[in-house]
Amino acid sequence: MTQKIAVLPGDGIGPEIVTEAIKVLEYLNADMNLGLEFEHGLIGGAAYDATKLPFPDATIDLVKQADAVLLGAVGGYKWESLDIAVRPEKGLLGLRSELQLFSNLRPAILYPQLAGASTLKPEVVAGLDIMIVRELTGGIYFGQPRGVRVLENGEKQGYNTLVYSESEIRRIGHSAFKIAQKRNKRLCSVDKANVLECTELWREIMTEISTEYPDVELSHMYVDNASMQLVRAPKQFDTMVTTNMFGDILSDTASMLTGSIGMLPSASLDVDGKGMYEPIHGSAPDIAGQGIANPLATILSAAMMMRYTFNQASVADRIEQAVNMALDANVRTTDIYSEGMQKVSTSEMGDAVVSALQSGEK
Ligand code: IPM
Ligand code: MG
């Protein structure tokens, strides 16, 4: 059976890191007869330059037909002055919304080889394994009304709306409880229920549906406290579930616990498990084109694709194991480099993962 993967490299370091993930997938495709087919499309600034739209119709058709999407990153200085409606980020938000990818899984796992790369003490982060489940198609990112208006006194006023309907909260809640069930069965729901009515409802619904998951221990935490606890004692967390904006912020914090944002993959899933897979870091325009970006987050995103959309857990395990082996071989891109290691380029890191696959057990 063929499986079609839409490949959207995007901007900045996007094309460089996606090339390495494809290298890994192509190797496995040939080695294990996976029947993967790749079709490239435009998104973000690259799409804007070609079509004046960050998420053109051809890309919409492509992602709708595909079984899964692999994305690099979007955005860059070049497009920052564009109208917000056609900025590269709108392409990504459009894609998430068009495919209704409401459940965003952002694992933060510390590879023991990188314990020294974290800015936190090794004992604080050793063994870290957190899963952040971020609501991705609602909340303040999409709420209406929004905009900048001119008040009667002539002053400008910017406004956005935080909205969550019961069904949206339920949907992400069930998704998070099911993930917690497969992990250590502890779910922490993060909100700001002491101030925001919308997240008071969030807390209420999470508590209500928890009765359907008696094996999962639910706790609640305010977002300010959660951000503090993440750097104070991150290992207290197993699975976290939160709103779109809080998840955006907390997942960047969690990424640094692991040493580098260049290590963190993500999966964005719809109700049927169709998904889009992307590293959580951005397009890093400051280092684009230099061949120094870390491709591991994208390669690990490809592993998540195998696990969540194609139900090929053994292939996912193989990729994750190969990443481990590459780190064991002491090759490091600049972001995770430390003394005594071998500094490698983006493509050399991809090669290291492929040679680990070649030598690893099947
Ligand atoms: C992320 C990014 C995006 C977001 C941007 C690029 C729109 O920060 O995936 O976390 O805010 O969701
Ligand atoms: Mg972000």
PDB file of C-alpha atoms in Angstrom, residues 61-230:
ATOM      1  CA  ASP A  61      -5.220  20.244  -2.183  1.00  0.00           C
ATOM      2  CA  LEU A  62      -1.929  18.483  -1.577  1.00  0.00           C
ATOM      3  CA  VAL A  63      -2.292  18.244   2.209  1.00  0.00           C
ATOM      4  CA  LYS A  64      -5.923  17.167   1.947  1.00  0.00           C
ATOM      5  CA  GLN A  65      -5.032  14.282  -0.343  1.00  0.00           C
ATOM      6  CA  ALA A  66      -1.965  13.231   1.623  1.00  0.00           C
ATOM      7  CA  ASP A  67      -1.973  10.681   4.444  1.00  0.00           C
ATOM      8  CA  ALA A  68       0.474  12.783   6.470  1.00  0.00           C
ATOM      9  CA  VAL A  69       2.340  16.070   6.234  1.00  0.00           C
ATOM     10  CA  LEU A  70       6.000  16.725   7.043  1.00  0.00           C
ATOM     11  CA  LEU A  71       6.746  20.394   7.621  1.00  0.00           C
ATOM     12  CA  GLY A  72      10.007  22.271   8.195  1.00  0.00           C
ATOM     13  CA  ALA A  73       9.345  25.774   9.514  1.00  0.00           C
ATOM     14  CA  VAL A  74       7.871  29.055   8.354  1.00  0.00           C
ATOM     15  CA  GLY A  75       8.774  32.722   8.695  1.00  0.00           C
ATOM     16  CA  GLY A  76      11.718  35.057   8.433  1.00  0.00           C
ATOM     17  CA  TYR A  77      12.823  38.690   8.548  1.00  0.00           C
ATOM     18  CA  LYS A  78      12.008  39.124   4.892  1.00  0.00           C
ATOM     19  CA  TRP A  79       8.267  38.775   5.460  1.00  0.00           C
ATOM     20  CA  GLU A  80       7.910  40.503   8.828  1.00  0.00           C
ATOM     21  CA  SER A  81       6.511  43.729   7.401  1.00  0.00           C
ATOM     22  CA  LEU A  82       3.784  42.002   5.380  1.00  0.00           C
ATOM     23  CA  ASP A  83       0.147  42.349   6.332  1.00  0.00           C
ATOM     24  CA  ILE A  84      -0.582  39.824   9.111  1.00  0.00           C
ATOM     25  CA  ALA A  85      -3.158  38.081   6.860  1.00  0.00           C
ATOM     26  CA  VAL A  86      -0.466  36.914   4.421  1.00  0.00           C
ATOM     27  CA  ARG A  87       2.479  36.459   6.753  1.00  0.00           C
ATOM     28  CA  PRO A  88       4.188  33.042   6.643  1.00  0.00           C
ATOM     29  CA  GLU A  89       2.806  32.118  10.111  1.00  0.00           C
ATOM     30  CA  LYS A  90      -0.711  32.385   8.667  1.00  0.00           C
ATOM     31  CA  GLY A  91       0.190  29.515   6.331  1.00  0.00           C
ATOM     32  CA  LEU A  92       0.956  27.278   9.270  1.00  0.00           C
ATOM     33  CA  LEU A  93      -2.129  28.355  11.213  1.00  0.00           C
ATOM     34  CA  GLY A  94      -4.239  27.853   8.075  1.00  0.00           C
ATOM     35  CA  LEU A  95      -2.904  24.344   7.653  1.00  0.00           C
ATOM     36  CA  ARG A  96      -3.598  23.417  11.282  1.00  0.00           C
ATOM     37  CA  SER A  97      -7.096  24.808  11.024  1.00  0.00           C
ATOM     38  CA  GLU A  98      -7.935  23.460   7.533  1.00  0.00           C
ATOM     39  CA  LEU A  99      -7.041  19.906   8.566  1.00  0.00           C
ATOM     40  CA  GLN A 100      -8.549  20.377  12.055  1.00  0.00           C
ATOM     41  CA  LEU A 101      -5.321  19.273  13.714  1.00  0.00           C
ATOM     42  CA  PHE A 102      -6.560  20.096  17.186  1.00  0.00           C
ATOM     43  CA  SER A 103      -4.290  17.835  19.212  1.00  0.00           C
ATOM     44  CA  ASN A 104      -0.664  18.869  19.308  1.00  0.00           C
ATOM     45  CA  LEU A 105       1.730  16.468  21.009  1.00  0.00           C
ATOM     46  CA  ARG A 106       5.028  17.959  22.098  1.00  0.00           C
ATOM     47  CA  PRO A 107       7.226  15.473  23.934  1.00  0.00           C
ATOM     48  CA  ALA A 108      10.201  16.791  25.892  1.00  0.00           C
ATOM     49  CA  ILE A 109      12.613  13.955  26.444  1.00  0.00           C
ATOM     50  CA  LEU A 110      16.125  14.330  27.721  1.00  0.00           C
ATOM     51  CA  TYR A 111      18.630  12.175  25.919  1.00  0.00           C
ATOM     52  CA  PRO A 112      21.127  11.160  28.624  1.00  0.00           C
ATOM     53  CA  GLN A 113      23.988  12.011  26.263  1.00  0.00           C
ATOM     54  CA  LEU A 114      22.824  15.644  26.337  1.00  0.00           C
ATOM     55  CA  ALA A 115      22.317  16.092  30.094  1.00  0.00           C
ATOM     56  CA  GLY A 116      25.266  18.506  30.081  1.00  0.00           C
ATOM     57  CA  ALA A 117      23.767  20.607  27.261  1.00  0.00           C
ATOM     58  CA  SER A 118      20.830  21.776  29.377  1.00  0.00           C
ATOM     59  CA  THR A 119      21.245  25.021  31.259  1.00  0.00           C
ATOM     60  CA  LEU A 120      19.690  23.269  34.263  1.00  0.00           C
ATOM     61  CA  LYS A 121      21.640  21.046  36.631  1.00  0.00           C
ATOM     62  CA  PRO A 122      21.895  17.472  35.327  1.00  0.00           C
ATOM     63  CA  GLU A 123      20.124  16.059  38.424  1.00  0.00           C
ATOM     64  CA  VAL A 124      17.118  18.302  37.763  1.00  0.00           C
ATOM     65  CA  VAL A 125      16.645  17.072  34.194  1.00  0.00           C
ATOM     66  CA  ALA A 126      18.107  13.538  34.170  1.00  0.00           C
ATOM     67  CA  GLY A 127      15.466  11.083  33.000  1.00  0.00           C
ATOM     68  CA  LEU A 128      13.052  13.834  31.974  1.00  0.00           C
ATOM     69  CA  ASP A 129      10.098  12.590  29.899  1.00  0.00           C
ATOM     70  CA  ILE A 130       7.162  14.984  29.601  1.00  0.00           C
ATOM     71  CA  MET A 131       4.375  15.071  27.038  1.00  0.00           C
ATOM     72  CA  ILE A 132       2.703  18.429  26.495  1.00  0.00           C
ATOM     73  CA  VAL A 133      -0.677  18.161  24.790  1.00  0.00           C
ATOM     74  CA  ARG A 134      -1.475  21.571  23.334  1.00  0.00           C
ATOM     75  CA  GLU A 135      -4.898  22.513  21.934  1.00  0.00           C
ATOM     76  CA  LEU A 136      -4.046  23.749  18.442  1.00  0.00           C
ATOM     77  CA  THR A 137      -7.075  24.977  16.526  1.00  0.00           C
ATOM     78  CA  GLY A 138      -8.871  27.197  19.011  1.00  0.00           C
ATOM     79  CA  GLY A 139      -8.361  29.665  21.823  1.00  0.00           C
ATOM     80  CA  ILE A 140      -6.938  33.134  21.401  1.00  0.00           C
ATOM     81  CA  TYR A 141      -5.069  32.158  18.229  1.00  0.00           C
ATOM     82  CA  PHE A 142      -8.329  31.863  16.314  1.00  0.00           C
ATOM     83  CA  GLY A 143     -10.915  33.672  18.486  1.00  0.00           C
ATOM     84  CA  GLN A 144     -13.110  36.391  16.983  1.00  0.00           C
ATOM     85  CA  PRO A 145     -13.381  39.323  17.135  1.00  0.00           C
ATOM     86  CA  ARG A 146      -9.777  40.314  16.660  1.00  0.00           C
ATOM     87  CA  GLY A 147      -7.917  43.207  15.174  1.00  0.00           C
ATOM     88  CA  VAL A 148      -6.811  46.761  15.790  1.00  0.00           C
ATOM     89  CA  ARG A 149      -9.516  49.422  15.959  1.00  0.00           C
ATOM     90  CA  VAL A 150      -9.554  53.171  16.422  1.00  0.00           C
ATOM     91  CA  LEU A 151     -11.414  54.412  19.483  1.00  0.00           C
ATOM     92  CA  GLU A 152     -13.551  57.532  19.587  1.00  0.00           C
ATOM     93  CA  ASN A 153     -10.705  59.503  21.119  1.00  0.00           C
ATOM     94  CA  GLY A 154      -8.535  58.546  18.149  1.00  0.00           C
ATOM     95  CA  GLU A 155      -6.409  56.098  20.104  1.00  0.00           C
ATOM     96  CA  LYS A 156      -5.709  52.719  18.541  1.00  0.00           C
ATOM     97  CA  GLN A 157      -6.710  49.585  20.445  1.00  0.00           C
ATOM     98  CA  GLY A 158      -5.587  46.039  19.726  1.00  0.00           C
ATOM     99  CA  TYR A 159      -7.838  43.153  20.745  1.00  0.00           C
ATOM    100  CA  ASN A 160      -8.025  39.368  20.596  1.00  0.00           C
ATOM    101  CA  THR A 161     -10.544  36.973  22.037  1.00  0.00           C
ATOM    102  CA  LEU A 162      -9.948  33.887  24.145  1.00  0.00           C
ATOM    103  CA  VAL A 163     -12.785  31.458  23.438  1.00  0.00           C
ATOM    104  CA  TYR A 164     -13.258  27.749  24.006  1.00  0.00           C
ATOM    105  CA  SER A 165     -16.482  25.916  23.526  1.00  0.00           C
ATOM    106  CA  GLU A 166     -17.299  22.921  25.684  1.00  0.00           C
ATOM    107  CA  SER A 167     -16.869  20.534  22.765  1.00  0.00           C
ATOM    108  CA  GLU A 168     -13.413  21.895  21.965  1.00  0.00           C
ATOM    109  CA  ILE A 169     -12.304  21.404  25.579  1.00  0.00           C
ATOM    110  CA  ARG A 170     -13.806  17.918  25.697  1.00  0.00           C
ATOM    111  CA  ARG A 171     -12.100  16.901  22.460  1.00  0.00           C
ATOM    112  CA  ILE A 172      -8.598  17.899  23.587  1.00  0.00           C
ATOM    113  CA  GLY A 173      -9.314  16.563  27.086  1.00  0.00           C
ATOM    114  CA  HIS A 174     -10.143  13.081  25.800  1.00  0.00           C
ATOM    115  CA  SER A 175      -7.084  13.139  23.589  1.00  0.00           C
ATOM    116  CA  ALA A 176      -4.855  14.045  26.566  1.00  0.00           C
ATOM    117  CA  PHE A 177      -6.408  11.500  28.957  1.00  0.00           C
ATOM    118  CA  LYS A 178      -5.873   8.738  26.375  1.00  0.00           C
ATOM    119  CA  ILE A 179      -2.225   9.732  25.991  1.00  0.00           C
ATOM    120  CA  ALA A 180      -1.770   9.856  29.776  1.00  0.00           C
ATOM    121  CA  GLN A 181      -3.233   6.338  29.980  1.00  0.00           C
ATOM    122  CA  LYS A 182      -0.418   5.083  27.759  1.00  0.00           C
ATOM    123  CA  ARG A 183       2.181   6.898  29.862  1.00  0.00           C
ATOM    124  CA  ASN A 184       2.518   7.229  33.642  1.00  0.00           C
ATOM    125  CA  LYS A 185      -1.194   7.983  34.096  1.00  0.00           C
ATOM    126  CA  ARG A 186      -0.756  11.454  35.525  1.00  0.00           C
ATOM    127  CA  LEU A 187      -2.340  14.408  33.743  1.00  0.00           C
ATOM    128  CA  CYS A 188      -1.811  18.027  34.752  1.00  0.00           C
ATOM    129  CA  SER A 189      -4.249  20.488  33.188  1.00  0.00           C
ATOM    130  CA  VAL A 190      -2.814  23.995  32.975  1.00  0.00           C
ATOM    131  CA  ASP A 191      -5.117  27.025  33.026  1.00  0.00           C
ATOM    132  CA  LYS A 192      -5.603  30.487  34.496  1.00  0.00           C
ATOM    133  CA  ALA A 193      -8.906  29.689  36.165  1.00  0.00           C
ATOM    134  CA  ASN A 194      -8.317  32.267  38.900  1.00  0.00           C
ATOM    135  CA  VAL A 195      -8.642  35.085  36.367  1.00  0.00           C
ATOM    136  CA  LEU A 196     -10.070  33.890  33.046  1.00  0.00           C
ATOM    137  CA  GLU A 197     -13.653  32.589  32.883  1.00  0.00           C
ATOM    138  CA  CYS A 198     -12.835  30.736  29.695  1.00  0.00           C
ATOM    139  CA  THR A 199     -10.267  28.615  31.499  1.00  0.00           C
ATOM    140  CA  GLU A 200     -12.530  28.234  34.512  1.00  0.00           C
ATOM    141  CA  LEU A 201     -14.783  26.353  32.101  1.00  0.00           C
ATOM    142  CA  TRP A 202     -11.707  24.487  30.851  1.00  0.00           C
ATOM    143  CA  ARG A 203     -11.006  23.281  34.410  1.00  0.00           C
ATOM    144  CA  GLU A 204     -14.638  22.326  34.970  1.00  0.00           C
ATOM    145  CA  ILE A 205     -14.790  20.198  31.803  1.00  0.00           C
ATOM    146  CA  MET A 206     -11.438  18.531  32.470  1.00  0.00           C
ATOM    147  CA  THR A 207     -12.677  17.564  35.932  1.00  0.00           C
ATOM    148  CA  GLU A 208     -15.955  16.276  34.517  1.00  0.00           C
ATOM    149  CA  ILE A 209     -14.393  14.014  31.905  1.00  0.00           C
ATOM    150  CA  SER A 210     -11.796  12.719  34.358  1.00  0.00           C
ATOM    151  CA  THR A 211     -14.498  10.401  35.756  1.00  0.00           C
ATOM    152  CA  GLU A 212     -14.254   8.448  32.503  1.00  0.00           C
ATOM    153  CA  TYR A 213     -10.564   7.812  33.165  1.00  0.00           C
ATOM    154  CA  PRO A 214     -10.406   6.539  36.751  1.00  0.00           C
ATOM    155  CA  ASP A 215      -6.915   5.152  36.162  1.00  0.00           C
ATOM    156  CA  VAL A 216      -5.529   8.632  35.383  1.00  0.00           C
ATOM    157  CA  GLU A 217      -4.751  11.040  38.192  1.00  0.00           C
ATOM    158  CA  LEU A 218      -5.820  14.551  37.170  1.00  0.00           C
ATOM    159  CA  SER A 219      -4.340  17.680  38.723  1.00  0.00           C
ATOM    160  CA  HIS A 220      -4.739  21.367  37.856  1.00  0.00           C
ATOM    161  CA  MET A 221      -2.166  24.114  37.861  1.00  0.00           C
ATOM    162  CA  TYR A 222      -2.207  27.809  37.037  1.00  0.00           C
ATOM    163  CA  VAL A 223      -0.016  28.641  34.083  1.00  0.00           C
ATOM    164  CA  ASP A 224       2.293  31.013  35.944  1.00  0.00           C
ATOM    165  CA  ASN A 225       3.003  28.337  38.523  1.00  0.00           C
ATOM    166  CA  ALA A 226       3.394  25.699  35.783  1.00  0.00           C
ATOM    167  CA  SER A 227       6.062  27.767  34.041  1.00  0.00           C
ATOM    168  CA  MET A 228       7.916  28.091  37.333  1.00  0.00           C
ATOM    169  CA  GLN A 229       7.551  24.392  38.215  1.00  0.00           C
ATOM    170  CA  LEU A 230       8.837  23.404  34.766  1.00  0.00           C
TER     171      LEU A 230
END
